[in-house]
PDB file of C-alpha atoms in Angstrom:
ATOM      1  CA  MET A  29       6.706   4.073  11.655  1.00 33.00           C
ATOM      2  CA  GLU A  30       9.885   4.509   9.903  1.00 36.00           C
ATOM      3  CA  SER A  31      10.797   7.898   9.316  1.00 34.00           C
ATOM      4  CA  ARG A  32      13.402   7.759   6.302  1.00 37.00           C
ATOM      5  CA  GLY A  33      15.494  10.285   8.375  1.00 39.00           C
ATOM      6  CA  LEU A  34      12.864  12.942   8.323  1.00 40.00           C
ATOM      7  CA  ASP A  35      11.099  14.258  11.297  1.00 43.00           C
ATOM      8  CA  ALA A  36       7.712  12.619  10.992  1.00 47.00           C
ATOM      9  CA  ARG A  37       4.654  14.266  12.146  1.00 51.00           C
ATOM     10  CA  SER A  38       0.991  13.158  11.684  1.00 54.00           C
ATOM     11  CA  VAL A  39      -0.731  14.845   8.782  1.00 50.00           C
ATOM     12  CA  ASP A  40      -4.259  16.452   9.352  1.00 54.00           C
ATOM     13  CA  PRO A  41      -6.365  14.434   7.030  1.00 50.00           C
ATOM     14  CA  HIS A  42      -8.516  17.632   6.345  1.00 52.00           C
ATOM     15  CA  ARG A  43      -5.448  19.771   5.241  1.00 72.00           C
ATOM     16  CA  LEU A  44      -3.780  17.913   2.336  1.00 80.00           C
ATOM     17  CA  ASP A  45      -2.724  21.545   1.113  1.00 82.00           C
ATOM     18  CA  ALA A  46      -0.676  21.921   4.281  1.00 86.00           C
ATOM     19  CA  ALA A  47       1.237  18.691   4.110  1.00 90.00           C
ATOM     20  CA  ARG A  48       5.086  18.934   3.779  1.00 91.00           C
ATOM     21  CA  ALA A  49       8.087  16.670   3.435  1.00 93.00           C
ATOM     22  CA  GLY A  50       8.334  14.483   6.703  1.00 92.00           C
ATOM     23  CA  ASP A  51       4.843  14.335   7.428  1.00 93.00           C
ATOM     24  CA  ALA A  52       3.438  10.784   8.046  1.00 93.00           C
ATOM     25  CA  LEU A  53      -0.035   9.643   6.439  1.00 94.00           C
ATOM     26  CA  PRO A  54      -2.456   7.989   9.015  1.00 93.00           C
ATOM     27  CA  GLY A  55      -1.542   4.284   9.009  1.00 93.00           C
ATOM     28  CA  PHE A  56      -4.005   1.508   7.792  1.00 92.00           C
ATOM     29  CA  THR A  57      -3.984  -2.066   8.662  1.00 96.00           C
ATOM     30  CA  ALA A  58      -5.878  -4.965   6.986  1.00 94.00           C
ATOM     31  CA  GLY A  59      -6.108  -8.596   7.710  1.00 83.00           C
ATOM     32  CA  PRO A  60      -5.178 -11.170   8.582  1.00 95.00           C
ATOM     33  CA  ILE A  61      -5.260 -12.408   5.230  1.00 95.00           C
ATOM     34  CA  SER A  62      -7.785 -15.457   5.158  1.00 96.00           C
ATOM     35  CA  ARG A  63      -8.378 -17.992   2.615  1.00 95.00           C
ATOM     36  CA  HIS A  64     -11.905 -16.604   2.400  1.00 95.00           C
ATOM     37  CA  ALA A  65     -10.515 -13.237   1.600  1.00 94.00           C
ATOM     38  CA  LEU A  66      -8.202 -14.589  -1.051  1.00 94.00           C
ATOM     39  CA  ALA A  67     -11.209 -16.396  -2.795  1.00 94.00           C
ATOM     40  CA  LEU A  68     -13.241 -13.209  -2.797  1.00 94.00           C
ATOM     41  CA  TYR A  69     -10.412 -11.128  -4.203  1.00 93.00           C
ATOM     42  CA  CYS A  70     -10.080 -13.959  -7.107  1.00 92.00           C
ATOM     43  CA  GLY A  71     -13.745 -13.181  -8.099  1.00 92.00           C
ATOM     44  CA  ALA A  72     -13.541  -9.499  -7.537  1.00 93.00           C
ATOM     45  CA  SER A  73     -10.328  -9.083  -9.464  1.00 92.00           C
ATOM     46  CA  GLY A  74     -10.838 -11.706 -12.056  1.00 91.00           C
ATOM     47  CA  ASP A  75      -7.355 -13.240 -11.176  1.00 90.00           C
ATOM     48  CA  HIS A  76      -8.180 -16.833 -10.653  1.00 92.00           C
ATOM     49  CA  ASN A  77      -4.489 -18.103 -10.547  1.00 91.00           C
ATOM     50  CA  PRO A  78      -4.918 -21.205  -8.470  1.00 91.00           C
ATOM     51  CA  ILE A  79      -1.622 -20.545  -6.522  1.00 91.00           C
ATOM     52  CA  HIS A  80      -3.882 -18.161  -4.557  1.00 93.00           C
ATOM     53  CA  VAL A  81      -6.582 -20.539  -3.578  1.00 91.00           C
ATOM     54  CA  ASP A  82      -5.568 -24.164  -4.277  1.00 93.00           C
ATOM     55  CA  ILE A  83      -3.057 -25.564  -1.609  1.00 94.00           C
ATOM     56  CA  ASP A  84      -2.597 -28.654  -3.751  1.00 95.00           C
ATOM     57  CA  PHE A  85      -1.583 -26.349  -6.588  1.00 95.00           C
ATOM     58  CA  ALA A  86       0.610 -24.236  -4.650  1.00 95.00           C
ATOM     59  CA  ARG A  87       2.445 -27.274  -3.173  1.00 96.00           C
ATOM     60  CA  ALA A  88       3.000 -28.588  -6.542  1.00 96.00           C
ATOM     61  CA  ALA A  89       4.560 -25.311  -7.364  1.00 96.00           C
ATOM     62  CA  GLY A  90       6.992 -25.728  -4.554  1.00 95.00           C
ATOM     63  CA  MET A  91       5.284 -23.312  -2.091  1.00 94.00           C
ATOM     64  CA  ASP A  92       4.032 -24.378   1.503  1.00 94.00           C
ATOM     65  CA  ASP A  93       0.729 -22.908   1.102  1.00 94.00           C
ATOM     66  CA  VAL A  94      -1.508 -20.354  -0.983  1.00 91.00           C
ATOM     67  CA  PHE A  95      -0.559 -16.782  -0.685  1.00 92.00           C
ATOM     68  CA  ALA A  96      -1.939 -13.418  -1.383  1.00 94.00           C
ATOM     69  CA  HIS A  97      -2.320 -11.784  -4.709  1.00 93.00           C
ATOM     70  CA  GLY A  98       0.456  -8.739  -4.861  1.00 91.00           C
ATOM     71  CA  MET A  99      -2.385  -6.650  -6.322  1.00 94.00           C
ATOM     72  CA  LEU A 100      -4.353  -7.181  -3.039  1.00 95.00           C
ATOM     73  CA  SER A 101      -1.705  -5.469  -0.916  1.00 94.00           C
ATOM     74  CA  THR A 102      -1.287  -2.902  -3.671  1.00 95.00           C
ATOM     75  CA  ALA A 103      -5.074  -2.160  -3.215  1.00 95.00           C
ATOM     76  CA  TYR A 104      -4.400  -1.883   0.551  1.00 95.00           C
ATOM     77  CA  LEU A 105      -1.735   0.573  -0.118  1.00 96.00           C
ATOM     78  CA  ALA A 106      -4.228   2.545  -2.533  1.00 96.00           C
ATOM     79  CA  ARG A 107      -6.528   2.469   0.234  1.00 95.00           C
ATOM     80  CA  LEU A 108      -3.975   3.995   2.507  1.00 96.00           C
ATOM     81  CA  LEU A 109      -3.873   7.176   0.104  1.00 94.00           C
ATOM     82  CA  THR A 110      -7.616   7.499  -0.650  1.00 93.00           C
ATOM     83  CA  ASN A 111      -8.397   7.294   3.338  1.00 93.00           C
ATOM     84  CA  TRP A 112      -6.201  10.366   3.289  1.00 92.00           C
ATOM     85  CA  ALA A 113      -6.724  12.336   0.084  1.00 92.00           C
ATOM     86  CA  PRO A 114      -9.611  12.133  -2.773  1.00 93.00           C
ATOM     87  CA  GLN A 115      -8.979   9.783  -5.383  1.00 93.00           C
ATOM     88  CA  SER A 116      -9.152  12.669  -7.834  1.00 94.00           C
ATOM     89  CA  ALA A 117      -5.842  13.892  -6.431  1.00 94.00           C
ATOM     90  CA  LEU A 118      -3.656  11.048  -7.348  1.00 96.00           C
ATOM     91  CA  ARG A 119      -1.305  11.688 -10.216  1.00 97.00           C
ATOM     92  CA  GLU A 120       1.036   8.635 -10.107  1.00 97.00           C
ATOM     93  CA  PHE A 121       1.000   5.363  -8.173  1.00 98.00           C
ATOM     94  CA  ALA A 122       3.750   2.644  -8.572  1.00 98.00           C
ATOM     95  CA  VAL A 123       4.503  -0.276  -6.399  1.00 97.00           C
ATOM     96  CA  ARG A 124       7.447  -2.809  -6.241  1.00 97.00           C
ATOM     97  CA  PHE A 125       6.708  -6.256  -4.865  1.00 96.00           C
ATOM     98  CA  VAL A 126       9.491  -7.346  -2.372  1.00 96.00           C
ATOM     99  CA  ALA A 127       8.055 -10.498  -0.608  1.00 96.00           C
ATOM    100  CA  ILE A 128       5.027 -12.808  -0.496  1.00 95.00           C
ATOM    101  CA  THR A 129       2.174 -11.916   1.902  1.00 95.00           C
ATOM    102  CA  HIS A 130       1.054 -15.214   3.292  1.00 94.00           C
ATOM    103  CA  VAL A 131      -2.407 -16.525   4.801  1.00 95.00           C
ATOM    104  CA  GLY A 132      -2.508 -15.034   8.339  1.00 95.00           C
ATOM    105  CA  ASP A 133      -0.374 -12.020   7.689  1.00 95.00           C
ATOM    106  CA  GLU A 134      -1.589  -8.651   8.479  1.00 96.00           C
ATOM    107  CA  VAL A 135      -0.810  -5.860   5.926  1.00 96.00           C
ATOM    108  CA  ARG A 136       0.362  -2.711   7.548  1.00 97.00           C
ATOM    109  CA  CYS A 137       0.459   0.327   5.284  1.00 97.00           C
ATOM    110  CA  THR A 138       2.216   3.445   5.986  1.00 97.00           C
ATOM    111  CA  GLY A 139       3.163   6.599   3.947  1.00 96.00           C
ATOM    112  CA  GLN A 140       5.342   9.534   4.410  1.00 96.00           C
ATOM    113  CA  VAL A 141       5.484  12.692   2.252  1.00 96.00           C
ATOM    114  CA  VAL A 142       8.966  12.971   1.204  1.00 97.00           C
ATOM    115  CA  GLU A 143       8.761  15.997  -1.370  1.00 96.00           C
ATOM    116  CA  ARG A 144       6.540  18.958  -1.986  1.00 95.00           C
ATOM    117  CA  PHE A 145       6.936  20.360  -5.502  1.00 95.00           C
ATOM    118  CA  ASP A 146       5.296  22.027  -8.329  1.00 94.00           C
ATOM    119  CA  ALA A 147       4.518  20.288 -11.646  1.00 95.00           C
ATOM    120  CA  GLN A 148       2.028  21.154 -14.553  1.00 94.00           C
ATOM    121  CA  GLY A 149       0.623  24.170 -12.601  1.00 94.00           C
ATOM    122  CA  GLU A 150      -0.115  22.602  -9.390  1.00 94.00           C
ATOM    123  CA  THR A 151       1.454  21.993  -6.012  1.00 94.00           C
ATOM    124  CA  ARG A 152       2.122  18.146  -5.733  1.00 96.00           C
ATOM    125  CA  LEU A 153       3.461  15.758  -2.943  1.00 97.00           C
ATOM    126  CA  ARG A 154       5.518  12.783  -3.418  1.00 97.00           C
ATOM    127  CA  VAL A 155       4.824  10.001  -0.888  1.00 97.00           C
ATOM    128  CA  GLU A 156       6.680   6.969  -0.246  1.00 98.00           C
ATOM    129  CA  LEU A 157       4.612   3.836   0.675  1.00 98.00           C
ATOM    130  CA  GLN A 158       5.385   0.833   2.452  1.00 98.00           C
ATOM    131  CA  ALA A 159       3.212  -2.450   3.308  1.00 97.00           C
ATOM    132  CA  ARG A 160       4.777  -4.590   6.018  1.00 97.00           C
ATOM    133  CA  SER A 161       3.691  -7.767   7.833  1.00 96.00           C
ATOM    134  CA  GLN A 162       2.878  -7.809  11.396  1.00 96.00           C
ATOM    135  CA  ALA A 163       6.388  -8.779  11.979  1.00 96.00           C
ATOM    136  CA  GLY A 164       7.524  -5.623  10.239  1.00 96.00           C
ATOM    137  CA  GLU A 165       8.837  -7.472   7.172  1.00 97.00           C
ATOM    138  CA  LEU A 166       8.504  -5.414   3.999  1.00 97.00           C
ATOM    139  CA  ARG A 167       6.046  -6.864   1.423  1.00 97.00           C
ATOM    140  CA  LEU A 168       5.717  -3.896  -1.162  1.00 97.00           C
ATOM    141  CA  SER A 169       7.251  -0.563  -1.408  1.00 97.00           C
ATOM    142  CA  GLY A 170       5.833   2.382  -3.508  1.00 97.00           C
ATOM    143  CA  VAL A 171       5.681   5.904  -4.385  1.00 98.00           C
ATOM    144  CA  ALA A 172       2.702   8.035  -5.371  1.00 98.00           C
ATOM    145  CA  VAL A 173       2.149  11.680  -6.473  1.00 98.00           C
ATOM    146  CA  LEU A 174      -0.835  13.597  -5.337  1.00 96.00           C
ATOM    147  CA  ALA A 175      -2.011  17.068  -6.170  1.00 95.00           C
ATOM    148  CA  ALA A 176      -1.920  19.047  -2.955  1.00 92.00           C
ATOM    149  CA  ARG A 177      -4.620  21.516  -4.107  1.00 74.00           C
TER     150      ARG A 177
END
């Protein structure tokens, strides 16, 4: 896991209030991404863009194959957060799509606390997030803010 220059230590998942800058969230890996998973996500999300499930459509658009919805990988990053903290602690969540997640890719999600601060009467944690392929290629980056107490 990349530590971004901080000494990373694993966060005790039962002690969100004790987390500090440099703490690494417990990682989460999803996949490998299958065509079946993409079809299921189409139905669950309501995003029926054929570029994600129809190989002929994807090829006509200049792609080699279908590829995962960016929001599917975003959901995996959200799951990383909610595996660690209750959903009610989430104050902000934003991602940036960096590269396409292909069929067969694993989505390896990591997070690291980069700041502990006070805002609106509560202690909060800023967490930097990354989703990478099994080859280590960055697919999404993001940031979340969580209430620590």
